Coordinates of C-alpha atoms in Angstrom, one line a residue:
X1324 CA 0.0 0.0 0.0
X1325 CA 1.1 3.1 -1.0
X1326 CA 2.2 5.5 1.8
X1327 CA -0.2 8.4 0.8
X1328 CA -2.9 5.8 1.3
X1329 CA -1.8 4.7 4.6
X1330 CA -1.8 8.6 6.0
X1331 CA -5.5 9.1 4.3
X1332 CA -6.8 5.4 6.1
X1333 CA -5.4 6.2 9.5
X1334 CA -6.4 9.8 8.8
X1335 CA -10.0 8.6 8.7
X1336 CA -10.0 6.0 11.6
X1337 CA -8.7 8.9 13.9
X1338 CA -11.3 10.9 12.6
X1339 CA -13.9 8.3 13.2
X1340 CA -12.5 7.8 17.1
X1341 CA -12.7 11.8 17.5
X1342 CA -16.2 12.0 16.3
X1343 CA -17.9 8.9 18.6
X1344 CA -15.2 10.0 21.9
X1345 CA -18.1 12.0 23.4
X1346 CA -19.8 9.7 26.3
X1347 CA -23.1 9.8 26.8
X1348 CA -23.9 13.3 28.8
X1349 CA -20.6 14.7 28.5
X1350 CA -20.5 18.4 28.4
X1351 CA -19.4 19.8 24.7
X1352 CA -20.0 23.4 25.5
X1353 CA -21.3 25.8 27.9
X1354 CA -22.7 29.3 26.7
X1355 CA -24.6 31.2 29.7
X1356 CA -28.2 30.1 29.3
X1357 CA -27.6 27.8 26.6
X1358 CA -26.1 24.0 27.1
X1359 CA -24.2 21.7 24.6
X1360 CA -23.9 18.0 25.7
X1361 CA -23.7 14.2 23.7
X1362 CA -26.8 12.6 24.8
X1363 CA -28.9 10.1 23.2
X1364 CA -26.2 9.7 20.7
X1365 CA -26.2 13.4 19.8
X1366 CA -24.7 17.0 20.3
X1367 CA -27.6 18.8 21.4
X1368 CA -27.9 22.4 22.7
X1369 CA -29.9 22.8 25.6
X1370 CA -31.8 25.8 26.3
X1371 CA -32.5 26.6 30.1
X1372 CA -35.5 29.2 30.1
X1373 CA -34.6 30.0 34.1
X1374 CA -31.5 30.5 33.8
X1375 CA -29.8 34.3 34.3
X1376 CA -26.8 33.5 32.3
X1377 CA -25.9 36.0 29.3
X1378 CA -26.2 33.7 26.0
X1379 CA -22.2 34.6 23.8
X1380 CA -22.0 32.4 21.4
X1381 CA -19.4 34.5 19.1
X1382 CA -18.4 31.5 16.5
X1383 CA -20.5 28.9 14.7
X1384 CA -21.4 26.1 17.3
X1385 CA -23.2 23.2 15.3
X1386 CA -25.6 20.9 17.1
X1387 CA -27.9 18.2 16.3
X1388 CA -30.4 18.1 18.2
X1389 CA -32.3 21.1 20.5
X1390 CA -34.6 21.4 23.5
X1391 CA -36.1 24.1 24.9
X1392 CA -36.9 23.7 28.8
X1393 CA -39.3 26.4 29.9
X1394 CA -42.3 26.1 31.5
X1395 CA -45.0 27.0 29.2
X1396 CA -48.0 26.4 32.2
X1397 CA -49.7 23.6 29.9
X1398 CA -51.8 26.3 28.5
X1399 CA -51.6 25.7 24.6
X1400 CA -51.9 29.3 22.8
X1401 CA -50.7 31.3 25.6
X1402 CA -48.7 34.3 24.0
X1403 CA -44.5 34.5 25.1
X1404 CA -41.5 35.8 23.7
X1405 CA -38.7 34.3 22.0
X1406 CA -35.0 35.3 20.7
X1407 CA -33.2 32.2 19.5
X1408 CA -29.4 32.4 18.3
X1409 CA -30.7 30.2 15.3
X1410 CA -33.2 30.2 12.4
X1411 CA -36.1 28.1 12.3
X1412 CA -37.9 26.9 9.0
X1413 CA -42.0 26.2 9.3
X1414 CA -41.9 23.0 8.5
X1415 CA -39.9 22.6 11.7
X1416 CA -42.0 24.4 13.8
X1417 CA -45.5 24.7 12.9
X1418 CA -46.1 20.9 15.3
X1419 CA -45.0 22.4 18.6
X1420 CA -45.5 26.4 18.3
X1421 CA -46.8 29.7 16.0
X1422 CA -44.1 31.8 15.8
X1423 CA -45.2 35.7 15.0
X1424 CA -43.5 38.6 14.2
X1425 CA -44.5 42.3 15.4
X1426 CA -46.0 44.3 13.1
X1427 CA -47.5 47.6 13.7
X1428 CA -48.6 49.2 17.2
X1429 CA -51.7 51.4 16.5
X1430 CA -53.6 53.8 18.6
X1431 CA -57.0 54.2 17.2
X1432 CA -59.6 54.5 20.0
X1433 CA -57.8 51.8 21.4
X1434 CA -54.5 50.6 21.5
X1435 CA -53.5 47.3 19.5
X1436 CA -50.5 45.5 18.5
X1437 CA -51.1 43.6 15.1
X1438 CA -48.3 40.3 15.3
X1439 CA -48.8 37.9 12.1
X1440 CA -47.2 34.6 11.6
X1441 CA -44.2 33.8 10.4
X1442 CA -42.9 30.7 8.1
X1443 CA -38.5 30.8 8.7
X1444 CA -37.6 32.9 11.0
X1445 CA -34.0 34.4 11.1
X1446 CA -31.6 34.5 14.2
X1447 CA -31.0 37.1 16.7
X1448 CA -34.5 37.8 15.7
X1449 CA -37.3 38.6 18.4
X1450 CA -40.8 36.5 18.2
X1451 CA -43.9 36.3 19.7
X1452 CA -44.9 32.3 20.0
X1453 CA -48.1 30.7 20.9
X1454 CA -47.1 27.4 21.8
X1455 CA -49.0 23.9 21.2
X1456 CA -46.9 21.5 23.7
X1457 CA -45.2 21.9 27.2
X1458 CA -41.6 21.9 25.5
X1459 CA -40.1 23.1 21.8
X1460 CA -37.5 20.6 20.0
X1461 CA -37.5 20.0 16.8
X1462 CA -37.7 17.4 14.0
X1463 CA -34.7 15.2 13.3
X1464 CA -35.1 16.5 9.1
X1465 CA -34.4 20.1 10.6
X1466 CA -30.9 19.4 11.4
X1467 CA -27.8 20.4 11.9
X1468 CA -28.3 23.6 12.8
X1469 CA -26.0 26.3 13.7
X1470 CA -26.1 28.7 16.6
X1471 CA -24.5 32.2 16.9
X1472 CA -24.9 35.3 18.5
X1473 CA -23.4 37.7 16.4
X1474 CA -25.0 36.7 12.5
X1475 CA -28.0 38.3 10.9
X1476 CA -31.2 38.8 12.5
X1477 CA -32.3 41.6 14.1
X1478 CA -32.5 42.4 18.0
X1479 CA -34.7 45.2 18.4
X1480 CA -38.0 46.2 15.8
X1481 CA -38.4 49.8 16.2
X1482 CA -41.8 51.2 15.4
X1483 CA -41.9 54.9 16.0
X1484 CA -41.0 55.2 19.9
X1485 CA -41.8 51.6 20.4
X1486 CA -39.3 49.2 20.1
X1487 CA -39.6 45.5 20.7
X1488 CA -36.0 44.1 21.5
X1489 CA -34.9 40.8 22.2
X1490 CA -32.0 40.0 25.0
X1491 CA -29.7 37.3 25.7
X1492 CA -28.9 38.7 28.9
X1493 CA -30.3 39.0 32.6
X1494 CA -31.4 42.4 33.5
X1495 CA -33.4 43.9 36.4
X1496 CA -35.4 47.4 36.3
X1497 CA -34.2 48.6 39.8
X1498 CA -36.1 52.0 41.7
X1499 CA -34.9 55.0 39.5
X1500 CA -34.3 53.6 36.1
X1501 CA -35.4 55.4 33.1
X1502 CA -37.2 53.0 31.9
X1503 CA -39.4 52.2 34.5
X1504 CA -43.5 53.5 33.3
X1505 CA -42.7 52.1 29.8
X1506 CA -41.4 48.7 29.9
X1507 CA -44.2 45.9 28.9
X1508 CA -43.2 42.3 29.4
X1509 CA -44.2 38.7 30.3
X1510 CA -44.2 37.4 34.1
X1511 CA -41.7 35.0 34.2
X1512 CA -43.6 33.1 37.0
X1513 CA -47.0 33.3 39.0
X1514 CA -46.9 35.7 41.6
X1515 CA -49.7 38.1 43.1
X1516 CA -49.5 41.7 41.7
X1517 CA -51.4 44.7 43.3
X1518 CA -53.7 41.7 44.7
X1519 CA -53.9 40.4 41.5
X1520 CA -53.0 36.8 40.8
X1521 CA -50.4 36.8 37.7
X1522 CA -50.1 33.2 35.3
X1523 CA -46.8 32.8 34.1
X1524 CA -46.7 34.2 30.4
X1525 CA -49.0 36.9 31.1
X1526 CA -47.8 40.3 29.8
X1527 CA -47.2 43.1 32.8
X1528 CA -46.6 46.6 32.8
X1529 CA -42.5 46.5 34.5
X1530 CA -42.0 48.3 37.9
X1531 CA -39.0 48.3 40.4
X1532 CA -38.1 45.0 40.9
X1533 CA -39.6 43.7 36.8
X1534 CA -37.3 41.4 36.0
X1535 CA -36.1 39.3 32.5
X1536 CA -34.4 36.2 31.6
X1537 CA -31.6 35.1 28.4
X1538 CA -33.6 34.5 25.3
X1539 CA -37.1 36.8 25.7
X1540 CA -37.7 40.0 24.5
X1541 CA -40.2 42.7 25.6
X1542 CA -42.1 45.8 24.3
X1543 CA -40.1 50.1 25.2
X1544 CA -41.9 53.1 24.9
X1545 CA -39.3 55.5 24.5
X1546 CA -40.8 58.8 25.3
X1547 CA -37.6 60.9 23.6
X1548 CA -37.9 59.5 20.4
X1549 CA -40.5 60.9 18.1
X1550 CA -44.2 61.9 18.7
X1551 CA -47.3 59.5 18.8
X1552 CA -50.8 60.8 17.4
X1553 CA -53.0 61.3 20.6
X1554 CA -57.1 60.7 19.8
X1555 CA -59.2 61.9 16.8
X1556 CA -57.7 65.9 16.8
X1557 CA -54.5 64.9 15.4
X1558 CA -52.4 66.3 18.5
X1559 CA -49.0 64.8 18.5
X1560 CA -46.9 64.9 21.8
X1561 CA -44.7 62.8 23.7
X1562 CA -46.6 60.4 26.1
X1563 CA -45.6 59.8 29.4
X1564 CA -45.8 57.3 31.3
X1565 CA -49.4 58.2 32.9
X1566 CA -50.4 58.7 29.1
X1567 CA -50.1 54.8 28.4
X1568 CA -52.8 52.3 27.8
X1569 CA -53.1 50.2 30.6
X1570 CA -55.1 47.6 28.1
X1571 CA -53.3 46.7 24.6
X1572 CA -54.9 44.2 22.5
X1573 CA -52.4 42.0 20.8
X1574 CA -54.0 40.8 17.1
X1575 CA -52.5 37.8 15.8
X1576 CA -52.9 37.0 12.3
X1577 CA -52.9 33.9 10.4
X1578 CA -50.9 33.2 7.2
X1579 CA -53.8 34.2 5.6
X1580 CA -54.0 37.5 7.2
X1581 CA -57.0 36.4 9.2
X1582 CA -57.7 37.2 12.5
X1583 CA -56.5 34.0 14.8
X1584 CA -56.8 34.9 18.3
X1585 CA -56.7 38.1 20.2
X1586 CA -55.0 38.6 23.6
X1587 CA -56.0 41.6 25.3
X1588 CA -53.3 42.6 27.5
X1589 CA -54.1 44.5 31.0
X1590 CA -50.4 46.1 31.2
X1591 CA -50.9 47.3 35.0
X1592 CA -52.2 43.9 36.4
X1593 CA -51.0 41.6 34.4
X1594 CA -54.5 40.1 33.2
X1595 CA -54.2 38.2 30.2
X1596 CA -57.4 37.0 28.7
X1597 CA -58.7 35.6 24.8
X1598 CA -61.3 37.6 23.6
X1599 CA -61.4 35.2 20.1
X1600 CA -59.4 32.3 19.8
X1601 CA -59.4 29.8 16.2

């Protein structure tokens, strides 16, 4: 046997040992929120939901399998937020979850957010999802995908002063931050608010104290950028903090563009409740 031959035979049996060396639950990689371990035969990212890790994933990490671990409260439909260092294709996703993107924020006599489903989805991207099971993984045809934190995608949809930004890392609203009045957001658990009893996933107007996890985003009022049209007359001004809704009714739209359920959000309490659901 010719020498070259030798080098490209034992070249490919030490490849074959380094790819099956992994042992069943061995860690591969840790990233903040975000887990890469063999199991089952595979290198699968897990995503921890309650972890307050910051998600840096700077190269290409490729995995074969994924799992989500959050608790969605059993409720299928309920509304949450996603931001996922990957892209999704529908055929991958349509089983376990509607993913939907933000589209417009409109104050006509009421105030509304119109959100309309989305077939791939890009990374780095921030999502409403109304999920169908207690857990997100994918099909084995969707893989191998790659995760990264610093390709494509989008973190943050502006729309006028709104802005609906994804984050990858743990941050708190403390007394005397600026953003306090205009923060909107999803509880992250159950808890009792202003006597109120709060599901986890319903969306809550942030005070001192409002709190959000690695891969979520949430809705910003930013009172210094631009002007808002306030009521019939056409008077544009800046609104405060008193000035917003304390009810926003989130629209979400079909493929169609049909109306598919409508979540009207109490932003002070944190009451979260269908008005039409199909």
């Amino acid at each position: 046997m010719k020498l070259f031959t030798k080098i490209a035979i034992w070249g490919l049996v030490a490849g074959l040992a380094c790819a099956f060396a992994a042992e069943e639950g061995e860690v591969l990689g840790e990233y903040g929120a975000i887990t890469v371990k063999y199991l089952n035969g595979k290198k699968t990212a897990i995503f921890d939901a309650d972890s307050k890790e910051t998600v840096e994933i700077p190269q290409d990490v490729v995995v074969d399998s994924f799992y989500y671990d959050r608790n969605f409260s059993g409720v299928w439909g309920k509304p949450a937020t996603i931001m996922f260092p990957f892209a999704i294709k529908n055929s991958c996703m349509s089983a376990w979850a509607g993913i939907y993107q933000l589209d417009s924020i409109v104050n006509a006599q009421t105030w509304s957010i119109f959100a309309s489903y989305v077939g791939d989805t890009e990374a780095n991207t921030p999502y409403f999802l109304r999920v169908h099971a207690d857990y997100i993984s994918l099909g084995n045809y969707c893989y191998p995908i790659t995760l990264n934190t610093t390709t494509g995608g989008n973190k943050a949809h502006t729309f006028g002063p709104w802005e609906f930004t994804g984050t990858y890392s743990y941050k708190v609203w403390e007394t005397g931050d600026s953003e306090l009045g205009y923060i909107y957001g999803f509880a992250a658990k159950e808890k009792e608010v202003d006597g109120k009893q709060i599901q986890a996933g319903q969306f809550v107007k942030g005070k001192a104290g409002a709190y959000i996890r690695p891969l979520r985003a949430y809705l910003i009022y930013n009172p210094k950028k631009n002007v808002l049209s306030k009521g019939a007359a056409d008077v544009t001004a800046s609104l405060t903090a008193e000035d917003l809704p304390a009810t926003i009714d989130v629209i979400f739209l079909d493929e169609n563009g049909e109306t598919t359920a409508i979540h009207s959000l109490n932003t002070y309490t944190g009451e979260f409740s269908n008005s039409t659901t199909g």
